[in-house]
Amino acid sequence: MLQFVRLEQQTPDKRDIAARRSDFGEIYQDYQPPQAAAQASRCSQCGVPFCQVHCPLSNNIPDWLKLTAEGRLEEAYEVSSATNNFPEICGRICPQDRLCEGNCVIEKGFESVTIGAVERFITDTAFEKGWVKPIRPVRERPESIGIIGAGPGGLAAAEELRRRGYQVAVYDRHDRVGGLLIYGIPNFKLEKDIVLRRWKLMEESGIAFHLGTEIGRDVSLAELRARHAAVLVATGVYTPREIGGPGAGLPGIVAALDYLTASNRAGLGDVVAAFADGTLDARGKHVVVIGGGDTAMDCVRTAVRQGATAVKCLYRRDKANMPGSMREVKNAEEESVEFVWLAAPEAFIGTAESVDHVTGVRAVRMHLGLPDASGRQSVEPIEGSHFTLQADLVIKALGFDPEDMPAVLAAPEIDVTRWGTLKVGHKSFMTNLPGVFAAGDIVRGASLVVWAIRDGRDAAQQIHAYVQQTTAAAVAAE
Ligand code: FAD
Ligand code: SF4
Ligand code: SF4
């Protein structure tokens, strides 16, 4: 260990840019075993590991780095999977620069340990070697738990409950398991086979999936509560933030998730009408994406791969103040996306020949003002600085809010916060309805996969405690 003084950081090689632009394969290549061992050996085995403190799952990073450096990969996998249900997914898509790696103490004078890449390597190897096995609970319990939502939050909870022996049923309105892992996040960040192999493993573990089932429409929450000892709501947030201004309703202006879902579905071999007819395909188009988060980065990079003529990203703040991961911005720049910083849309234009379709975005330059109460600098338009960007496809990527949950679940009595997220007990994860728990984005608002996993695991623990208590109380009452 402690090799950071003589060994430089080496992130996994990226594929050639031209090749990246022409397909949807993941852009990072795999570490070879000697490379993974060498990079893991750069860790200085800190007494107080800040990497672990800043990992939402409190992963035991120093231990699995040491085991990897020593070539003890099966043990590394055991340690890594003890705190994380999907380490190979987090290793690929966590914004490590803001979490574990951004807090690695050797970052100051040297570059951080490549924690995410090693984490991914360990579990990919474990799958290859057959070390990843379906869950076989020590004892089966008679109680069943219903989980609404097969995203990372719901799936992590499903695994943890199954491990404790519960009969677990996961309901999702989609036809595939994974939530945003399958239909939101593009293949070049997370190949779909990685998600699909987890799905298979969970089925082999005895978790039952009821797909194409929308709770609130096909089955009521009341029915689920009657069916199961407890219910977990992990439905994510899906209402896109809208943009106003003249022409905002013109055809050719689309929502980011509709666009990404169509692309992901097409990649999985589905026939998507709006993709086939060109509505949600960027091929040969001038594309303008509005927004500066990870969703916007996924849209611009998808458009590049679909063969857009030009792709621009319009963001009202500057690069230093954008919410998206810097790694993804760099990848997008390499792939020839043009960023138009400090600019906001004011109107959408359709020409005389094409009033029924967007042809341009009228934008205004912005400057950063004084910090507001949250500490973030305000943005103000610069008078007389208007300009127009050519656009045949405008993608709105301004973030997501929760749906109207009492209406969606057909449960008007369920409590929500003023932001529309489900209100749960800080530690109990239970809503105001006894036995109904909630976790993931629907509680936090749009967040990260790693936080959804953490919430799913914590909620599972609380559900277990609740079911044990209610069962014990029922026995005592008999
Ligand atoms: P979701 O993943 O949203 O899953 C919710 C599931 O519930 C869905 O499958 C949905 O179909 C189902 N559902 C909803 N309502 C119902 C109902 N009534 N009945 C039945 N089923 C229902 N995070 C990262 O960490 N790294 C990234 O790189 C990253 N990139 C992202 C890119 C995009 C485009 C987006 C949109 C998000 C990204 N995120 C990223 C955020 C991350 O995907 C989410 O924080 C995470 O998926 C939340 O998990 P969840 O389980 O709470 O919800
Ligand atoms: Fe880092 Fe995410 Fe892995 Fe935690 S789960 S160690 S934050 S990559
Ligand atoms: Fe190793 Fe960096 Fe974590 Fe310290 S902070 S234990 S050097 S990975």
Coordinates of C-alpha atoms and ligand atoms in Angstrom, one line a residue:
M1 CA 0.0 0.0 0.0
L2 CA 1.0 3.7 0.1
Q3 CA 2.2 3.5 -3.5
F4 CA 0.8 6.9 -4.4
V5 CA 4.2 8.4 -3.8
R6 CA 5.7 6.6 -6.8
L7 CA 2.7 5.4 -8.8
E8 CA 0.6 7.8 -10.8
Q9 CA -3.2 7.7 -10.9
Q10 CA -4.4 5.8 -13.9
T11 CA -8.1 5.9 -14.6
P12 CA -9.4 3.2 -17.0
D13 CA -8.6 4.0 -20.6
K14 CA -11.4 5.7 -22.6
R15 CA -12.3 4.4 -26.0
D16 CA -11.2 6.4 -29.0
I17 CA -13.4 9.5 -29.4
A18 CA -14.5 8.7 -33.0
A19 CA -15.5 5.2 -31.9
R20 CA -17.4 6.6 -28.9
R21 CA -19.4 9.0 -31.0
S22 CA -20.5 6.2 -33.4
D23 CA -22.0 3.7 -30.9
F24 CA -23.6 3.4 -27.5
G25 CA -21.0 1.2 -25.8
E26 CA -19.6 2.2 -22.5
I27 CA -16.7 4.6 -22.9
Y28 CA -14.4 3.3 -20.2
Q29 CA -12.4 0.2 -20.8
D30 CA -12.0 -2.4 -18.0
Y31 CA -9.0 -2.5 -15.7
Q32 CA -6.8 -5.6 -16.2
P33 CA -6.0 -7.4 -12.9
P34 CA -2.4 -6.0 -12.5
Q35 CA -3.6 -2.5 -13.2
A36 CA -6.4 -2.8 -10.7
A37 CA -4.0 -4.2 -8.1
A38 CA -1.5 -1.4 -8.7
Q39 CA -4.1 1.4 -8.5
A40 CA -5.6 -0.1 -5.3
S41 CA -2.1 -0.2 -3.8
R42 CA -1.9 3.7 -4.0
C43 CA -4.3 3.9 -1.0
S44 CA -2.6 5.1 2.2
Q45 CA -5.0 3.1 4.5
C46 CA -6.0 6.2 6.4
G47 CA -6.9 5.8 10.1
V48 CA -9.9 8.0 9.5
P49 CA -10.8 7.3 5.9
F50 CA -12.6 10.3 4.5
C51 CA -13.5 8.4 1.4
Q52 CA -15.7 6.1 3.5
V53 CA -17.2 9.0 5.4
H54 CA -18.3 10.6 2.2
C55 CA -19.6 7.5 0.6
P56 CA -23.4 7.4 1.2
L57 CA -23.1 3.7 1.8
S58 CA -20.1 4.0 4.2
N59 CA -18.4 1.4 2.0
N60 CA -15.4 -0.1 3.7
I61 CA -13.2 1.2 0.9
P62 CA -9.7 0.9 2.5
D63 CA -10.3 -2.8 3.2
W64 CA -11.4 -3.7 -0.3
L65 CA -8.6 -1.7 -1.8
K66 CA -6.1 -3.6 0.3
L67 CA -7.6 -7.0 -0.6
T68 CA -7.5 -6.0 -4.3
A69 CA -3.9 -4.9 -4.1
E70 CA -3.1 -8.3 -2.6
G71 CA -5.0 -10.1 -5.3
R72 CA -7.6 -11.4 -2.9
L73 CA -10.5 -10.5 -5.1
E74 CA -13.1 -12.9 -3.8
E75 CA -12.7 -11.5 -0.3
A76 CA -12.7 -8.0 -1.8
Y77 CA -16.0 -8.8 -3.4
E78 CA -17.4 -10.0 -0.1
V79 CA -16.4 -6.8 1.7
S80 CA -17.7 -4.6 -1.1
S81 CA -21.0 -6.3 -1.5
A82 CA -21.7 -6.3 2.3
T83 CA -22.6 -2.6 2.2
N84 CA -23.6 -2.1 -1.4
N85 CA -26.2 -4.1 -3.4
F86 CA -25.0 -2.9 -6.8
P87 CA -21.3 -2.0 -6.5
E88 CA -20.6 -2.4 -10.2
I89 CA -23.3 0.1 -10.9
C90 CA -22.1 2.7 -8.4
G91 CA -18.5 2.1 -9.6
R92 CA -19.7 3.2 -13.1
I93 CA -22.1 6.1 -12.4
C94 CA -21.6 7.6 -8.9
P95 CA -20.2 11.2 -9.2
Q96 CA -17.1 10.0 -7.4
D97 CA -15.5 13.5 -7.8
R98 CA -18.1 14.8 -5.4
L99 CA -18.2 11.7 -3.1
C100 CA -15.5 9.2 -2.2
E101 CA -12.7 10.2 -4.6
G102 CA -13.3 13.9 -4.0
N103 CA -12.5 13.3 -0.4
C104 CA -9.6 11.0 -0.7
V105 CA -6.9 12.5 1.4
I106 CA -4.1 11.9 -1.1
E107 CA -6.0 14.1 -3.5
K108 CA -4.3 17.2 -2.2
G109 CA -0.7 16.6 -3.4
F110 CA -1.4 13.6 -5.7
E111 CA -4.4 12.5 -7.7
S112 CA -7.0 10.4 -5.7
V113 CA -7.2 6.7 -5.6
T114 CA -9.5 5.5 -8.4
I115 CA -12.0 4.1 -6.0
G116 CA -15.0 3.8 -8.4
A117 CA -13.0 2.0 -11.1
V118 CA -11.7 -0.5 -8.6
E119 CA -15.1 -1.1 -7.1
R120 CA -16.5 -1.8 -10.6
F121 CA -13.6 -4.1 -11.4
I122 CA -14.1 -6.2 -8.2
T123 CA -17.8 -6.9 -8.9
D124 CA -17.4 -7.4 -12.7
T125 CA -14.7 -10.0 -11.8
A126 CA -17.0 -11.6 -9.3
F127 CA -19.7 -12.0 -11.9
E128 CA -17.2 -13.4 -14.4
K129 CA -15.9 -15.9 -11.8
G130 CA -19.4 -17.0 -10.6
W131 CA -18.9 -15.6 -7.1
V132 CA -22.2 -13.6 -7.3
K133 CA -24.9 -16.1 -6.1
P134 CA -28.6 -15.7 -5.8
I135 CA -29.8 -15.1 -2.2
R136 CA -30.7 -18.2 -0.3
P137 CA -32.3 -17.1 3.0
V138 CA -31.3 -19.1 6.1
R139 CA -35.1 -19.3 7.0
E140 CA -38.2 -18.5 5.0
R141 CA -40.7 -16.1 6.7
P142 CA -44.4 -16.3 6.0
E143 CA -44.9 -12.5 5.7
S144 CA -44.8 -10.9 2.4
I145 CA -43.7 -7.3 1.5
G146 CA -44.9 -5.3 -1.4
I147 CA -42.5 -2.9 -3.1
I148 CA -43.8 -0.3 -5.6
G149 CA -41.0 0.6 -8.0
A150 CA -38.2 -1.5 -9.4
G151 CA -35.6 1.3 -9.4
P152 CA -32.4 1.1 -7.3
G153 CA -34.2 2.1 -4.1
G154 CA -36.9 -0.6 -4.5
L155 CA -34.5 -3.2 -5.7
A156 CA -32.0 -2.7 -2.8
A157 CA -34.9 -3.0 -0.3
A158 CA -36.1 -6.1 -2.1
E159 CA -32.8 -7.8 -1.8
E160 CA -32.3 -6.9 1.9
L161 CA -35.8 -8.2 2.8
R162 CA -35.4 -11.3 0.8
R163 CA -32.1 -11.9 2.6
R164 CA -34.1 -11.8 5.8
G165 CA -36.4 -14.5 4.5
Y166 CA -39.5 -12.4 3.5
Q167 CA -41.6 -13.1 0.4
V168 CA -41.0 -10.1 -1.7
A169 CA -43.2 -8.8 -4.5
V170 CA -42.0 -5.9 -6.6
Y171 CA -44.6 -4.0 -8.7
D172 CA -43.6 -1.6 -11.6
R173 CA -45.5 0.1 -14.3
H174 CA -42.7 -0.5 -16.8
D175 CA -42.1 -3.8 -18.6
R176 CA -38.5 -4.1 -17.4
V177 CA -36.7 -3.9 -14.1
G178 CA -34.3 -1.1 -13.2
G179 CA -36.2 2.2 -13.1
L180 CA -34.0 5.0 -14.3
L181 CA -31.1 2.6 -14.5
I182 CA -32.8 0.9 -17.5
Y183 CA -34.8 3.7 -19.2
G184 CA -33.1 7.0 -18.0
I185 CA -29.3 6.5 -17.9
P186 CA -27.9 5.8 -21.3
N187 CA -25.9 2.7 -22.3
F188 CA -22.6 4.6 -22.7
K189 CA -22.6 5.2 -19.0
L190 CA -24.2 1.9 -17.9
E191 CA -24.6 -0.9 -20.3
K192 CA -28.0 -2.5 -20.0
D193 CA -26.6 -6.0 -19.7
I194 CA -25.3 -5.0 -16.3
V195 CA -28.9 -4.1 -15.1
L196 CA -30.4 -7.2 -16.8
R197 CA -28.0 -9.6 -15.1
R198 CA -29.1 -8.1 -11.7
W199 CA -32.7 -8.6 -12.6
K200 CA -32.1 -12.3 -13.5
L201 CA -30.2 -12.8 -10.2
M202 CA -33.1 -11.3 -8.2
E203 CA -35.6 -13.6 -9.9
E204 CA -33.3 -16.5 -9.1
S205 CA -33.3 -15.3 -5.5
G206 CA -37.1 -15.7 -5.4
I207 CA -38.1 -12.1 -5.7
A208 CA -41.4 -11.9 -7.7
F209 CA -41.8 -9.1 -10.2
H210 CA -45.2 -7.9 -11.3
L211 CA -44.3 -5.7 -14.3
G212 CA -46.7 -3.6 -16.3
T213 CA -48.6 -3.0 -13.1
E214 CA -49.3 0.6 -12.1
I215 CA -50.2 1.1 -8.5
G216 CA -53.1 3.5 -8.2
R217 CA -54.5 2.5 -11.6
D218 CA -54.2 -1.3 -12.0
V219 CA -54.1 -2.1 -8.3
S220 CA -54.9 0.2 -5.4
L221 CA -52.6 1.0 -2.5
A222 CA -55.4 -0.2 -0.2
E223 CA -55.4 -3.6 -2.0
L224 CA -51.6 -3.8 -1.6
R225 CA -51.8 -3.0 2.1
A226 CA -54.3 -5.9 2.5
R227 CA -52.1 -8.2 0.5
H228 CA -48.8 -7.5 2.3
A229 CA -47.5 -7.2 5.9
A230 CA -45.9 -3.9 4.8
V231 CA -45.5 -1.8 1.6
L232 CA -42.6 0.3 0.4
V233 CA -43.2 3.1 -2.0
A234 CA -40.0 3.7 -4.2
T235 CA -41.6 5.3 -7.2
G236 CA -39.0 8.0 -8.0
V237 CA -39.8 11.5 -9.4
Y238 CA -41.1 11.9 -12.9
T239 CA -42.7 15.3 -13.4
P240 CA -40.4 17.3 -15.7
R241 CA -39.9 21.0 -14.9
E242 CA -41.4 23.1 -17.6
I243 CA -40.1 26.0 -19.5
G244 CA -42.2 29.0 -20.5
G245 CA -42.0 31.8 -23.0
P246 CA -43.4 32.3 -26.5
G247 CA -43.4 29.2 -28.7
A248 CA -42.7 26.9 -25.7
G249 CA -45.4 24.6 -27.0
L250 CA -44.0 24.2 -30.6
P251 CA -43.5 20.6 -31.9
G252 CA -39.9 19.6 -31.8
I253 CA -39.5 20.7 -28.2
V254 CA -39.4 17.6 -26.1
A255 CA -38.9 16.4 -22.5
A256 CA -35.5 14.9 -21.7
L257 CA -36.9 11.6 -20.2
D258 CA -39.1 11.0 -23.2
Y259 CA -36.1 11.4 -25.4
L260 CA -33.8 9.2 -23.3
T261 CA -36.4 6.5 -22.8
A262 CA -37.0 6.3 -26.5
S263 CA -33.3 6.0 -27.2
N264 CA -32.8 3.4 -24.5
R265 CA -35.8 1.4 -25.6
A266 CA -34.6 1.5 -29.3
G267 CA -31.2 0.2 -28.0
L268 CA -32.9 -2.7 -26.2
G269 CA -34.6 -3.6 -29.5
D270 CA -38.1 -2.2 -28.8
V271 CA -40.1 -0.5 -31.6
V272 CA -40.7 3.1 -30.5
A273 CA -43.1 4.9 -32.8
A274 CA -41.8 8.4 -31.9
F275 CA -38.2 7.3 -32.5
A276 CA -39.0 5.5 -35.8
D277 CA -40.9 8.6 -37.2
G278 CA -38.0 10.9 -36.2
T279 CA -39.8 12.9 -33.5
L280 CA -37.4 11.7 -30.8
D281 CA -34.4 11.0 -33.0
A282 CA -31.6 13.6 -33.3
R283 CA -30.2 12.2 -36.6
G284 CA -29.3 15.1 -39.0
K285 CA -30.7 17.7 -36.6
H286 CA -29.4 20.9 -34.9
V287 CA -30.0 20.0 -31.3
V288 CA -30.2 22.4 -28.4
V289 CA -30.4 20.9 -24.9
I290 CA -31.5 23.3 -22.1
G291 CA -30.1 22.5 -18.6
G292 CA -26.8 21.8 -16.8
G293 CA -27.3 18.6 -14.8
D294 CA -26.5 15.0 -15.5
T295 CA -29.7 14.5 -17.5
A296 CA -28.7 17.3 -19.8
M297 CA -25.3 15.7 -20.2
D298 CA -26.9 12.4 -21.1
C299 CA -29.1 14.1 -23.7
V300 CA -26.3 15.9 -25.5
R301 CA -24.2 12.8 -25.6
T302 CA -27.1 10.7 -26.8
A303 CA -27.7 13.2 -29.6
V304 CA -24.1 13.0 -30.7
R305 CA -24.4 9.3 -31.0
Q306 CA -27.6 9.5 -32.9
G307 CA -25.8 11.5 -35.6
A308 CA -27.0 15.0 -34.9
T309 CA -25.5 17.7 -37.2
A310 CA -24.7 20.0 -34.2
V311 CA -25.3 19.7 -30.5
K312 CA -25.4 22.7 -28.1
C313 CA -26.0 22.8 -24.4
L314 CA -27.5 26.0 -23.1
Y315 CA -27.0 26.7 -19.4
R316 CA -27.8 29.9 -17.5
R317 CA -24.8 29.7 -15.1
D318 CA -21.1 29.0 -15.9
K319 CA -19.1 25.8 -15.9
A320 CA -18.0 26.2 -12.3
N321 CA -21.6 26.5 -11.1
M322 CA -23.2 23.7 -13.1
P323 CA -24.8 20.8 -11.1
G324 CA -23.6 18.1 -13.5
S325 CA -20.6 15.9 -12.8
M326 CA -17.4 17.5 -14.2
R327 CA -16.3 14.1 -15.6
E328 CA -19.5 14.0 -17.7
V329 CA -19.0 17.6 -19.0
K330 CA -15.4 16.7 -20.0
N331 CA -16.7 13.6 -21.8
A332 CA -19.3 15.7 -23.6
E333 CA -16.7 18.3 -24.6
E334 CA -14.4 15.6 -26.0
E335 CA -17.3 14.3 -28.0
S336 CA -17.7 17.8 -29.6
V337 CA -20.7 19.1 -27.7
E338 CA -20.7 22.9 -27.7
F339 CA -21.5 24.5 -24.3
V340 CA -23.2 27.9 -24.4
W341 CA -22.6 29.0 -20.8
L342 CA -24.3 31.9 -19.1
A343 CA -27.3 31.9 -21.5
A344 CA -31.0 31.3 -21.0
P345 CA -33.8 30.7 -23.4
E346 CA -36.5 33.4 -23.8
A347 CA -38.5 32.2 -26.7
F348 CA -38.8 29.5 -29.3
I349 CA -39.0 30.3 -33.0
G350 CA -40.9 28.7 -35.9
T351 CA -40.2 30.2 -39.3
A352 CA -42.9 31.3 -41.7
E353 CA -42.5 28.0 -43.6
S354 CA -42.4 26.0 -40.5
V355 CA -44.7 27.5 -38.0
D356 CA -45.6 24.0 -36.9
H357 CA -42.1 23.1 -35.8
V358 CA -39.4 24.7 -33.8
T359 CA -36.5 26.2 -35.9
G360 CA -34.6 28.2 -33.3
V361 CA -34.1 29.2 -29.7
R362 CA -34.0 32.9 -28.9
A363 CA -31.6 33.3 -25.9
V364 CA -30.2 36.0 -23.8
R365 CA -26.8 36.2 -22.1
M366 CA -26.7 36.1 -18.3
H367 CA -24.3 37.3 -15.7
L368 CA -23.8 36.0 -12.2
G369 CA -25.0 38.4 -9.5
L370 CA -24.7 38.4 -5.7
P371 CA -25.3 35.2 -3.7
D372 CA -28.8 34.6 -2.5
A373 CA -30.0 33.2 0.8
S374 CA -28.8 29.7 -0.2
G375 CA -25.4 31.0 -1.0
R376 CA -25.8 30.4 -4.7
Q377 CA -25.1 33.4 -7.0
S378 CA -28.2 34.8 -8.7
V379 CA -28.4 35.1 -12.4
E380 CA -29.5 38.2 -14.3
P381 CA -30.0 38.8 -18.0
I382 CA -27.7 41.2 -19.8
E383 CA -29.8 43.8 -21.6
G384 CA -29.5 43.8 -25.4
S385 CA -27.5 40.6 -25.5
H386 CA -30.1 38.5 -27.4
F387 CA -29.0 35.9 -29.9
T388 CA -30.6 33.0 -31.8
L389 CA -29.5 29.4 -32.0
Q390 CA -30.6 27.2 -34.9
A391 CA -32.6 24.2 -33.6
D392 CA -34.8 21.4 -35.1
L393 CA -34.9 19.6 -31.8
V394 CA -35.0 21.3 -28.4
I395 CA -34.6 19.0 -25.3
K396 CA -35.8 20.3 -22.0
A397 CA -33.6 19.0 -19.2
L398 CA -34.5 21.2 -16.2
G399 CA -35.0 18.6 -13.5
F400 CA -37.9 16.6 -12.1
D401 CA -40.5 17.1 -9.4
P402 CA -42.7 14.4 -7.8
E403 CA -46.0 13.5 -9.3
D404 CA -49.1 14.2 -7.3
M405 CA -48.6 11.2 -5.1
P406 CA -52.0 11.2 -3.2
A407 CA -53.6 11.1 -6.7
V408 CA -51.1 8.7 -8.3
L409 CA -51.6 6.2 -5.4
A410 CA -55.3 6.9 -5.2
A411 CA -54.6 7.5 -1.4
P412 CA -55.7 11.1 -0.6
E413 CA -54.8 10.5 3.1
I414 CA -51.1 10.0 2.5
D415 CA -49.0 13.0 3.7
V416 CA -46.6 14.9 1.4
T417 CA -44.1 17.6 2.1
R418 CA -44.5 21.1 0.6
W419 CA -42.3 19.9 -2.3
G420 CA -44.7 17.0 -3.0
T421 CA -42.3 14.3 -1.8
L422 CA -43.6 11.7 0.5
K423 CA -43.3 12.6 4.2
V424 CA -41.7 9.8 6.2
G425 CA -40.3 9.5 9.7
H426 CA -36.6 10.6 9.8
K427 CA -35.5 7.2 11.1
S428 CA -38.6 5.0 10.6
F429 CA -39.0 5.6 6.9
M430 CA -42.7 5.1 7.5
T431 CA -45.3 7.5 6.1
N432 CA -48.4 8.5 8.1
L433 CA -50.1 5.3 6.9
P434 CA -49.1 2.4 9.3
G435 CA -47.1 -0.2 7.4
V436 CA -46.5 2.0 4.4
F437 CA -42.9 3.1 4.0
A438 CA -41.1 5.2 1.4
A439 CA -37.5 5.5 0.1
G440 CA -35.4 6.9 -2.7
D441 CA -36.1 9.9 -4.9
I442 CA -39.8 10.0 -3.9
V443 CA -38.6 11.0 -0.4
R444 CA -35.4 12.9 -1.2
G445 CA -36.4 14.6 -4.5
A446 CA -34.3 13.9 -7.6
S447 CA -31.0 12.6 -6.2
L448 CA -28.5 9.8 -6.9
V449 CA -28.5 6.0 -7.4
V450 CA -26.2 5.5 -4.4
W451 CA -28.6 7.4 -2.1
A452 CA -31.6 5.4 -3.4
I453 CA -29.6 2.2 -2.5
R454 CA -28.8 3.6 0.9
D455 CA -32.5 4.5 1.6
G456 CA -33.7 1.1 0.3
R457 CA -31.4 -0.7 2.7
D458 CA -32.3 1.5 5.6
A459 CA -36.0 1.2 4.8
A460 CA -35.7 -2.6 4.6
Q461 CA -34.3 -2.7 8.1
Q462 CA -37.1 -0.5 9.4
I463 CA -39.7 -2.7 7.6
H464 CA -38.2 -5.8 9.3
A465 CA -38.4 -4.2 12.7
Y466 CA -42.0 -3.1 12.1
V467 CA -43.2 -6.5 10.9
Q468 CA -41.5 -8.2 13.8
Q469 CA -43.2 -5.8 16.3
T470 CA -46.6 -6.2 14.7
T471 CA -46.3 -10.0 14.6
A472 CA -45.2 -10.1 18.2
A473 CA -48.1 -7.8 19.3
A474 CA -50.6 -10.0 17.4
V475 CA -49.2 -13.1 19.1
A476 CA -49.4 -11.4 22.5
A477 CA -53.0 -10.4 21.9
E478 CA -54.1 -14.0 21.1
Ligands
FAD1 P1 -36.4 5.3 -10.0 O1 -35.1 4.8 -10.5 O2 -37.0 6.5 -10.7 O3 -37.4 4.1 -10.0 C1 -38.8 4.2 -9.7 C2 -39.6 3.1 -10.4 O4 -40.9 3.2 -9.9 C3 -39.7 3.2 -11.9 O5 -39.3 2.0 -12.5 C4 -41.1 3.6 -12.2 O6 -41.6 3.0 -13.4 C5 -41.8 3.0 -11.0 N1 -43.1 3.6 -10.7 C6 -43.4 4.9 -10.5 N2 -44.7 5.0 -10.2 C7 -45.2 3.8 -10.2 C8 -46.6 3.3 -9.9 N3 -47.6 4.1 -9.6 N4 -46.8 2.0 -10.0 C9 -45.8 1.1 -10.3 N5 -44.5 1.6 -10.5 C10 -44.2 2.9 -10.5 N6 -27.8 9.1 -10.5 C11 -26.5 8.8 -10.4 O7 -26.1 8.4 -9.2 N7 -25.6 8.8 -11.4 C12 -26.0 9.2 -12.6 O8 -25.1 9.2 -13.6 C13 -27.3 9.5 -12.9 N8 -27.7 9.8 -14.1 C14 -29.1 10.1 -14.3 C15 -29.5 10.4 -15.6 C16 -30.8 10.7 -15.8 C17 -31.3 10.9 -17.2 C18 -31.7 10.7 -14.7 C19 -33.2 11.1 -14.9 C20 -31.3 10.5 -13.4 C21 -30.0 10.1 -13.2 N9 -29.5 9.8 -11.9 C22 -28.2 9.5 -11.8 C23 -30.4 9.8 -10.8 C24 -30.9 8.4 -10.4 O9 -31.2 7.7 -11.6 C25 -32.0 8.4 -9.4 O10 -31.6 9.2 -8.3 C26 -32.4 7.0 -9.0 O11 -32.7 6.2 -10.1 C27 -33.6 7.0 -8.0 O12 -33.9 5.7 -7.7 P2 -35.4 5.3 -7.2 O13 -35.4 3.9 -7.0 O14 -35.8 6.2 -6.1 O15 -36.4 5.7 -8.4
SF4_2 FE1 -17.7 5.9 -4.2 FE2 -20.2 5.5 -4.9 FE3 -18.7 3.4 -4.5 FE4 -19.5 4.9 -2.5 S1 -20.8 3.7 -3.8 S2 -17.4 4.1 -2.9 S3 -19.5 7.0 -3.4 S4 -18.4 5.0 -6.1
SF4_3 FE1 -7.3 5.3 0.8 FE2 -7.9 7.7 -0.1 FE3 -9.6 6.4 1.4 FE4 -7.4 7.3 2.5 S1 -9.1 8.5 1.7 S2 -8.3 5.3 2.8 S3 -6.0 7.1 0.8 S4 -8.9 5.8 -0.6

